[in-house]
Short mmCIF file of C-alpha atoms and ligand atoms in Angstrom, two decimals:
data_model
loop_
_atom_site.label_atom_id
_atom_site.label_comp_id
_atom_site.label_asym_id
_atom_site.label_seq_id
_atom_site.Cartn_x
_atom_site.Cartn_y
_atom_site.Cartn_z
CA UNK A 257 -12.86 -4.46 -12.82
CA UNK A 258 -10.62 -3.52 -15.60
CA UNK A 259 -7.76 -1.73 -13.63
CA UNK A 260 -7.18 -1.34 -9.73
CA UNK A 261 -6.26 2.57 -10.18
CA UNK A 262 -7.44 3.78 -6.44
CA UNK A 263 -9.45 3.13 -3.38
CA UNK A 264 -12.02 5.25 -4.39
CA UNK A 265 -12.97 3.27 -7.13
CA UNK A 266 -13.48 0.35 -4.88
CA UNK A 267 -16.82 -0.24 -3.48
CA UNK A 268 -16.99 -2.42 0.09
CA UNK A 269 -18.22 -4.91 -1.44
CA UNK A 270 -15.59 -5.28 -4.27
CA UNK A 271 -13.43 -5.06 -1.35
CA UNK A 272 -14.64 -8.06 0.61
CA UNK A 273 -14.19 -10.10 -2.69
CA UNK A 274 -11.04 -8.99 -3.26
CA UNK A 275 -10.42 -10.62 0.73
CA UNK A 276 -12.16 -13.48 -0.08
CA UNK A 277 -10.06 -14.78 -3.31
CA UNK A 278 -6.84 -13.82 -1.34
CA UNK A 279 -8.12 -16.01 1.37
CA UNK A 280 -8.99 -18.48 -0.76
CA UNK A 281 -5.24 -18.29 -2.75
CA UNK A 282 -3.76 -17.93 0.84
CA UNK A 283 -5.68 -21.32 2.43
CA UNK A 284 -4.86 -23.04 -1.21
CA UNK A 285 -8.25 -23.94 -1.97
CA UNK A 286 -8.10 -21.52 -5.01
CA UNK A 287 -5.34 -22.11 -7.74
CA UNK A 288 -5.51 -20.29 -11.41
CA UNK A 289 -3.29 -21.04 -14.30
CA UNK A 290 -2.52 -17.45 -16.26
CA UNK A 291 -0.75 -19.26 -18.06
CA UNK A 292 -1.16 -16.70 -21.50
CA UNK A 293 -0.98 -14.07 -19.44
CA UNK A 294 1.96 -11.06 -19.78
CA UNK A 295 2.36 -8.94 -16.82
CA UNK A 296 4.93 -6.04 -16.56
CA UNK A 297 6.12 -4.10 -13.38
CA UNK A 298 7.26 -0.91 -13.95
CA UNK A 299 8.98 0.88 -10.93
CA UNK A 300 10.26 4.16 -11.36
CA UNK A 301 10.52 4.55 -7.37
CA UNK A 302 12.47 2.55 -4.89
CA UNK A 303 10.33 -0.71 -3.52
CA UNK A 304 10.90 -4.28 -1.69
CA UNK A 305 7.74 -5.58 -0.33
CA UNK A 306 5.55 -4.10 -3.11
CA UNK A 307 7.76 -5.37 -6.22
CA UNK A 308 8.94 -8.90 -5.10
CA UNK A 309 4.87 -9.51 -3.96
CA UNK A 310 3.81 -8.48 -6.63
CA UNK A 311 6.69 -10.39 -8.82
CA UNK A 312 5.68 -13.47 -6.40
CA UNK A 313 2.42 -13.48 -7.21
CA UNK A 314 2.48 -12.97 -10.86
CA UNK A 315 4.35 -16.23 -10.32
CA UNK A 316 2.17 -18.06 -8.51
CA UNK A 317 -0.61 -17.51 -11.02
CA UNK A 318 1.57 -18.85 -13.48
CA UNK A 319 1.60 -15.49 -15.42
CA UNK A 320 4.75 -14.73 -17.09
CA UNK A 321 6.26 -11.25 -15.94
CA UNK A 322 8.48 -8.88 -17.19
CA UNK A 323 10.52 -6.42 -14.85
CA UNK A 324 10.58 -3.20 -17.24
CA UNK A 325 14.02 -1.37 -15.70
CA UNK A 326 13.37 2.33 -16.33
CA UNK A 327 17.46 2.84 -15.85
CA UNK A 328 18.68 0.66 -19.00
CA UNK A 329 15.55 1.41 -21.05
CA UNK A 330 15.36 3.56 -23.83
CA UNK A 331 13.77 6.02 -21.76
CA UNK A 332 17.10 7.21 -21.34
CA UNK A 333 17.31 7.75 -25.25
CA UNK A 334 14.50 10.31 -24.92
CA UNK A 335 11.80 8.16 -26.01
CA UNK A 336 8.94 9.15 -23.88
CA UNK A 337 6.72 7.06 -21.41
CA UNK A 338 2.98 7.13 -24.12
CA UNK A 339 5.74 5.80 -26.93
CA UNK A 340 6.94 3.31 -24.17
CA UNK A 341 3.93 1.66 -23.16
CA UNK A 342 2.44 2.30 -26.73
CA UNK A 343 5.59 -0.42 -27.58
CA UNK A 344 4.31 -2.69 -24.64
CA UNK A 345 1.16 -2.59 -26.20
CA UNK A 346 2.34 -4.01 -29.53
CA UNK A 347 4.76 -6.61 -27.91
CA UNK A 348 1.88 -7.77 -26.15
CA UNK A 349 1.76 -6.87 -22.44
CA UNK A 350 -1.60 -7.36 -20.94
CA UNK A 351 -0.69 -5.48 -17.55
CA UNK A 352 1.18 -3.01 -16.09
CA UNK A 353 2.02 -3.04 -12.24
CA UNK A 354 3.51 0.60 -11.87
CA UNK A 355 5.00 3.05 -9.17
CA UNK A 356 5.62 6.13 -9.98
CA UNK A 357 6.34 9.50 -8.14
CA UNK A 358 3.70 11.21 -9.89
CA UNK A 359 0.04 11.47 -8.00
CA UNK A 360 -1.78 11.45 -11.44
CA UNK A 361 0.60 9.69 -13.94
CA UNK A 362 -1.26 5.97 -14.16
CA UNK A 363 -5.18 7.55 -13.95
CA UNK A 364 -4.14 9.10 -17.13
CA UNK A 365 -2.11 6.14 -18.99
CA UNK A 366 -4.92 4.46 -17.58
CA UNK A 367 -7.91 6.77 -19.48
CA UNK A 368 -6.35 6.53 -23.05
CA UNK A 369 -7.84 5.14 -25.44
CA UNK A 370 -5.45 3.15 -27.26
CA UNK A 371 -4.00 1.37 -24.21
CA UNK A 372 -7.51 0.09 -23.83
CA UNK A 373 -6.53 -3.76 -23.57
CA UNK A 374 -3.83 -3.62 -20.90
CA UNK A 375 -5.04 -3.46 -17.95
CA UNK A 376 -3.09 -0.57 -15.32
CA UNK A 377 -2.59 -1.55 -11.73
CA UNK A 378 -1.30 0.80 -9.03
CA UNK A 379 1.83 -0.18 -6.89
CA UNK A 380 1.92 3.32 -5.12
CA UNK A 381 1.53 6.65 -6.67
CA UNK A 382 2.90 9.94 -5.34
CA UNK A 383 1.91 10.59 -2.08
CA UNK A 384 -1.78 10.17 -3.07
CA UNK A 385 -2.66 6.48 -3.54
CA UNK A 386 -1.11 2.93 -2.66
CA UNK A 387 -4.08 0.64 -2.90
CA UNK A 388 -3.09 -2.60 -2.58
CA UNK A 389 -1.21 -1.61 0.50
CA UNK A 390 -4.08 -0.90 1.81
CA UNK A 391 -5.48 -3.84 0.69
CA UNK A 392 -3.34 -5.77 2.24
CA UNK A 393 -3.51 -4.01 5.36
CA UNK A 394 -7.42 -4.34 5.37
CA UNK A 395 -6.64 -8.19 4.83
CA UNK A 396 -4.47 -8.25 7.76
CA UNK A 397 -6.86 -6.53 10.16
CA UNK A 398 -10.17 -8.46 9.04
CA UNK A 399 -8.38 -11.68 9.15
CA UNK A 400 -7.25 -10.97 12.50
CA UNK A 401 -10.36 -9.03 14.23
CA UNK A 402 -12.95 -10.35 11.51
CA UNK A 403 -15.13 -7.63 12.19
CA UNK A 404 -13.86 -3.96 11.61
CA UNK A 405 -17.06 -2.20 13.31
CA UNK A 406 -15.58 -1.12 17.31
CA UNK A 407 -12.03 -0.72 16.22
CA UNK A 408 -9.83 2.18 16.65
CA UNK A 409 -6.68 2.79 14.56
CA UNK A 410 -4.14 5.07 15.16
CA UNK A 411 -1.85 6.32 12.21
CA UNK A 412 0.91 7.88 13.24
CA UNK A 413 4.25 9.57 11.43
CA UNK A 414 4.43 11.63 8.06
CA UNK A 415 0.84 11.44 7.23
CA UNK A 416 1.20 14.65 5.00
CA UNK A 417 3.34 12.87 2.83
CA UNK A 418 2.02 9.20 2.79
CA UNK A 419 0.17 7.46 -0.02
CA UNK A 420 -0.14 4.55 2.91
CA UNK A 421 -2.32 6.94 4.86
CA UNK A 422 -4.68 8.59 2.03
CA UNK A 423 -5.59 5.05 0.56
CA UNK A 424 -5.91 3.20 4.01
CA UNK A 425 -7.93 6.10 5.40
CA UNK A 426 -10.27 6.19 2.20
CA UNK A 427 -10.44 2.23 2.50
CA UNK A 428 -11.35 1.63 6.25
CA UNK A 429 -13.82 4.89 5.94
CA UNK A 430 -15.58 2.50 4.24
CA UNK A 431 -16.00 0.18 6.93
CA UNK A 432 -16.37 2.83 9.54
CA UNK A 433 -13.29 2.26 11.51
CA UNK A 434 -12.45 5.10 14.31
CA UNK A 435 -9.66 6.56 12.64
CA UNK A 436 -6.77 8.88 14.23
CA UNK A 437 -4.01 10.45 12.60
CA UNK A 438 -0.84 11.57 14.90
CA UNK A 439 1.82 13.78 13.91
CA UNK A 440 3.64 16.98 14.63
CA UNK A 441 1.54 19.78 13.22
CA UNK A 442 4.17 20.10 10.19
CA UNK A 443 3.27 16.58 9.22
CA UNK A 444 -0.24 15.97 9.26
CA UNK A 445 -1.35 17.51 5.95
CA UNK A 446 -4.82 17.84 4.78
CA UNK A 447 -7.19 17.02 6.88
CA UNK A 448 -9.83 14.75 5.83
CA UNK A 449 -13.30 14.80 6.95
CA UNK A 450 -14.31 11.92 9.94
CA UNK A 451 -10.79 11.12 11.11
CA UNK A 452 -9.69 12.97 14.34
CA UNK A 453 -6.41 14.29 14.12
CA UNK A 454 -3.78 14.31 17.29
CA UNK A 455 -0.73 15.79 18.03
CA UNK A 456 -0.53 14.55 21.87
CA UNK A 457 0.59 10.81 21.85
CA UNK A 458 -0.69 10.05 25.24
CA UNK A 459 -4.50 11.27 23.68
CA UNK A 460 -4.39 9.00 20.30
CA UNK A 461 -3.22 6.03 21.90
CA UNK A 462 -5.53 6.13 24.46
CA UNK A 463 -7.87 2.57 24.13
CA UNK A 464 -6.41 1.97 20.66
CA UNK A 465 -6.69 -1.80 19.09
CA UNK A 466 -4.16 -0.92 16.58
CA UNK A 467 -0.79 1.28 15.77
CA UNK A 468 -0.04 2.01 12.30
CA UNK A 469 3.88 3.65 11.87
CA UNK A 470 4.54 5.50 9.07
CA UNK A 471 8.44 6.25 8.42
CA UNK A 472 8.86 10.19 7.24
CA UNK A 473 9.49 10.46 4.20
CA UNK A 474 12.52 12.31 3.82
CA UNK A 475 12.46 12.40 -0.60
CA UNK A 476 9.36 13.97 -0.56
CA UNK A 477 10.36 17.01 2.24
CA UNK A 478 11.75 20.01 1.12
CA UNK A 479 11.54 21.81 4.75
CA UNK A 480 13.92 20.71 7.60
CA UNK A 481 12.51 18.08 9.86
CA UNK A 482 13.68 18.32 13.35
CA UNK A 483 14.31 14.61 14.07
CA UNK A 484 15.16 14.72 17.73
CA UNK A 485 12.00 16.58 18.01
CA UNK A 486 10.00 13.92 16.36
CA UNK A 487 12.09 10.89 18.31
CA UNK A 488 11.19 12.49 21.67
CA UNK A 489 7.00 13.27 21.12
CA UNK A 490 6.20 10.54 18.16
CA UNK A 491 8.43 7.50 18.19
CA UNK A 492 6.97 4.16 19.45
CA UNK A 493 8.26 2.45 22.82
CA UNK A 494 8.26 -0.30 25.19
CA UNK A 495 6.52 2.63 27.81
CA UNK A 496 3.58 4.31 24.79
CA UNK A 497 2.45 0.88 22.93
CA UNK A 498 -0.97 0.53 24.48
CA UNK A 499 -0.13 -3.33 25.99
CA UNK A 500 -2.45 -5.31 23.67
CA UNK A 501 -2.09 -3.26 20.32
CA UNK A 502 -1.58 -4.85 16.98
CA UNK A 503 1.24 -2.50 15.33
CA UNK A 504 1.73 -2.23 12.05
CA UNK A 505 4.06 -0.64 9.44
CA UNK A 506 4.21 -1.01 5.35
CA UNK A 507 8.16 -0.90 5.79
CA UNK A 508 10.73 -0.01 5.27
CA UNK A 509 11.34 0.93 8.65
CA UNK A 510 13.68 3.60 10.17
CA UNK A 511 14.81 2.04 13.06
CA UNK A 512 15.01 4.07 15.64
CA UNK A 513 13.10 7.22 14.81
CA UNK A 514 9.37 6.06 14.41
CA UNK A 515 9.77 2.48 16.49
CA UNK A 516 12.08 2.01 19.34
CA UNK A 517 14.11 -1.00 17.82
CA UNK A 518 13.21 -3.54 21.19
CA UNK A 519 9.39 -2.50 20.52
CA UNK A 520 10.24 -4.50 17.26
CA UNK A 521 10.97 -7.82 19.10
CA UNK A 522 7.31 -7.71 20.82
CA UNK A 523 4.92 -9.66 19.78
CA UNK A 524 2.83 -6.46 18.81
CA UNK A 525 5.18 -5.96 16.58
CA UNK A 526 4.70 -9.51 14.68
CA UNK A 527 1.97 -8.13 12.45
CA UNK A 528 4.62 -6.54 10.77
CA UNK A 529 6.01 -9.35 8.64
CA UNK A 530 1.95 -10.78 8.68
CA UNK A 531 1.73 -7.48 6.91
CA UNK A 532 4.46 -8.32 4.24
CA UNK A 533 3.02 -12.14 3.59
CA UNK A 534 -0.53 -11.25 3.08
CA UNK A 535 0.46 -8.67 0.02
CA UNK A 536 1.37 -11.95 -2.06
CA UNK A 537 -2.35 -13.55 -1.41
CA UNK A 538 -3.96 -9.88 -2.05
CA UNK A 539 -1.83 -9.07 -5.19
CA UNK A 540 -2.88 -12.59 -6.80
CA UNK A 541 -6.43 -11.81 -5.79
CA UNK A 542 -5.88 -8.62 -7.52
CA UNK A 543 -4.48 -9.88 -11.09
CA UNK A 544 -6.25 -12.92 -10.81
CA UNK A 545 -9.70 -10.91 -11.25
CA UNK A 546 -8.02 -8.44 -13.40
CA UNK A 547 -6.64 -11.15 -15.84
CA UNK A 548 -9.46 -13.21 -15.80
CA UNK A 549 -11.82 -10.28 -16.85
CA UNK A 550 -9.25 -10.15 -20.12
CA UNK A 551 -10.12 -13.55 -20.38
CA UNK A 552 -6.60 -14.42 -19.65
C1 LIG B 13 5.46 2.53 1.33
C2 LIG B 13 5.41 3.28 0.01
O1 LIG B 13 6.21 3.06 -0.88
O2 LIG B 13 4.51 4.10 -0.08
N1 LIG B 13 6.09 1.30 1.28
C3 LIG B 13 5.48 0.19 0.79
O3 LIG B 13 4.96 0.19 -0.31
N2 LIG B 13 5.43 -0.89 1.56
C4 LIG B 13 5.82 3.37 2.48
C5 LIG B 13 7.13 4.09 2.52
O4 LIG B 13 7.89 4.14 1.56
O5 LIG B 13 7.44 4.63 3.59
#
């Protein structure tokens, strides 16, 4: 593996590794010194979860990281992103953890040839991919489940819009989970062949092991969004959460319009934050094969 561009590229195999060292870094029977390792994370979108993981476990592989800050860069001098990273390059960056709003941007830094030693790693890309999200996700439904064959997952919110959606559906495809996707007809996008798509709550709930909100993402919309609308068919309460679900959400959460904020004090709801502490174990397993295939 010399980048982790999209899900796609992921067999289920490489996938069940990828489990098995974050197990291993979560249970602390796996430690690994990066120690001449140079990582950067590049984040030209808004992020919490996704950056400090992935700053966390840079960190905890003893890797030494660099936050590049698109804002005071010289990116605002003109100098354009190839030149950029072409700079990286020399300095001596081995990786780049990036997020960017474009769906094809980091496939393509990715392909050229003269950034062939750094190694590209995708922290959420347009509203196409967000990997190790689903990584993580997979991580936090195997380790509680441990099988995925019998389940049903409901995904429910802005699934036209969500890179959450498109990499976890590709992902659990793989393992042949029953997968639904709820929305209001204006938000359920493309479909995609083998997932049955809902727009009656009561119908995709029905017998489902797990809830997966998505928030709508407004900076991606152009159309109006009739939010009362959305509260009153789509938003999770106390009275729709199927009694034993496992909900889950990649945050940040709009309180309020996809969960009922009391739904959040369940304990459905504590897969959440599960969620949140897994992506440190699956980002380490990430870099840690990535860096070691540098020989780092
Ligand atoms: C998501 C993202 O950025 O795609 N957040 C995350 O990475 N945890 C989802 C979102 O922004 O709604």
């Amino acid at each position: 593996m010399k980048h982790l561009l999209d899900i796609n590229n992921l067999t289920a195999e490489e996938i069940n590794q990828i489990y098995t060292r974050a197990s291993e870094f979560e249970k602390g029977i796996r430690k690994s010194n990066h120690l001449n390792a140079h990582v950067a994370t590049m984040f030209f979108e808004n992020s919490t979860r996704t950056k400090m993981s992935f700053e966390m476990a840079i960190n905890k592989l003893n890797a030494n990281k660099y936050d590049f800050c698109a804002d005071t860069s010289s990116l605002n001098k003109g100098e354009d992103l190839y030149d950029t990273i072409n700079n990286l390059c020399a300095i001596g960056i081995n990786a780049i953890v990036m997020r960017h709003s474009d769906n094809n941007l980091i496939k393509e830094l990715a392909s050229k040839k003269y950034y062939q030693d750094i190694s590209f790693i995708n922290a959420g890309s347009g509203t196409n991919s967000h990997p190790t999200q689903a990584l993580l996700d997979f991580y936090t439904i195997k380790k509680h489940f441990l099988t995925l064959s019998n389940i049903t997952l409901t995904i429910v919110g802005d699934i036209a819009h969500s890179r959450v959606a498109m990499s976890n559906i590709a992902l659990l495809k793989k393992f042949n989970v029953k997968i639904r996707c709820l929305a209001p007809e204006n938000l359920i996008g493309e479909k995609i062949e083998g997932v049955e798509y809902h727009t009656n709550l009561k119908e995709a709930f029905n017998e489902a092991d797990i809830i997966m909100a998505l928030r709508i993402q407004k900076e991606r919309i152009q159309e109006h969004i009739d939010i009362e609308s959305y509260i009153k068919n789509y938003q999770i309460t106390k009275d729709n959460l199927p009694y034993a679900a496992f909900l889950m959400h990649p945050g940040p959460i709009n309180k309020n319009i996809e969960i009922a904020s009391d739904v959040l004090e369940m304990q459905n709801a504590r897969t959440i934050l599960h969620q949140a502490k897994n992506g440190v174990f699956v980002r380490m397993a990430i870099l840690d094969m990535l860096l070691s295939a540098q020989g780092l």
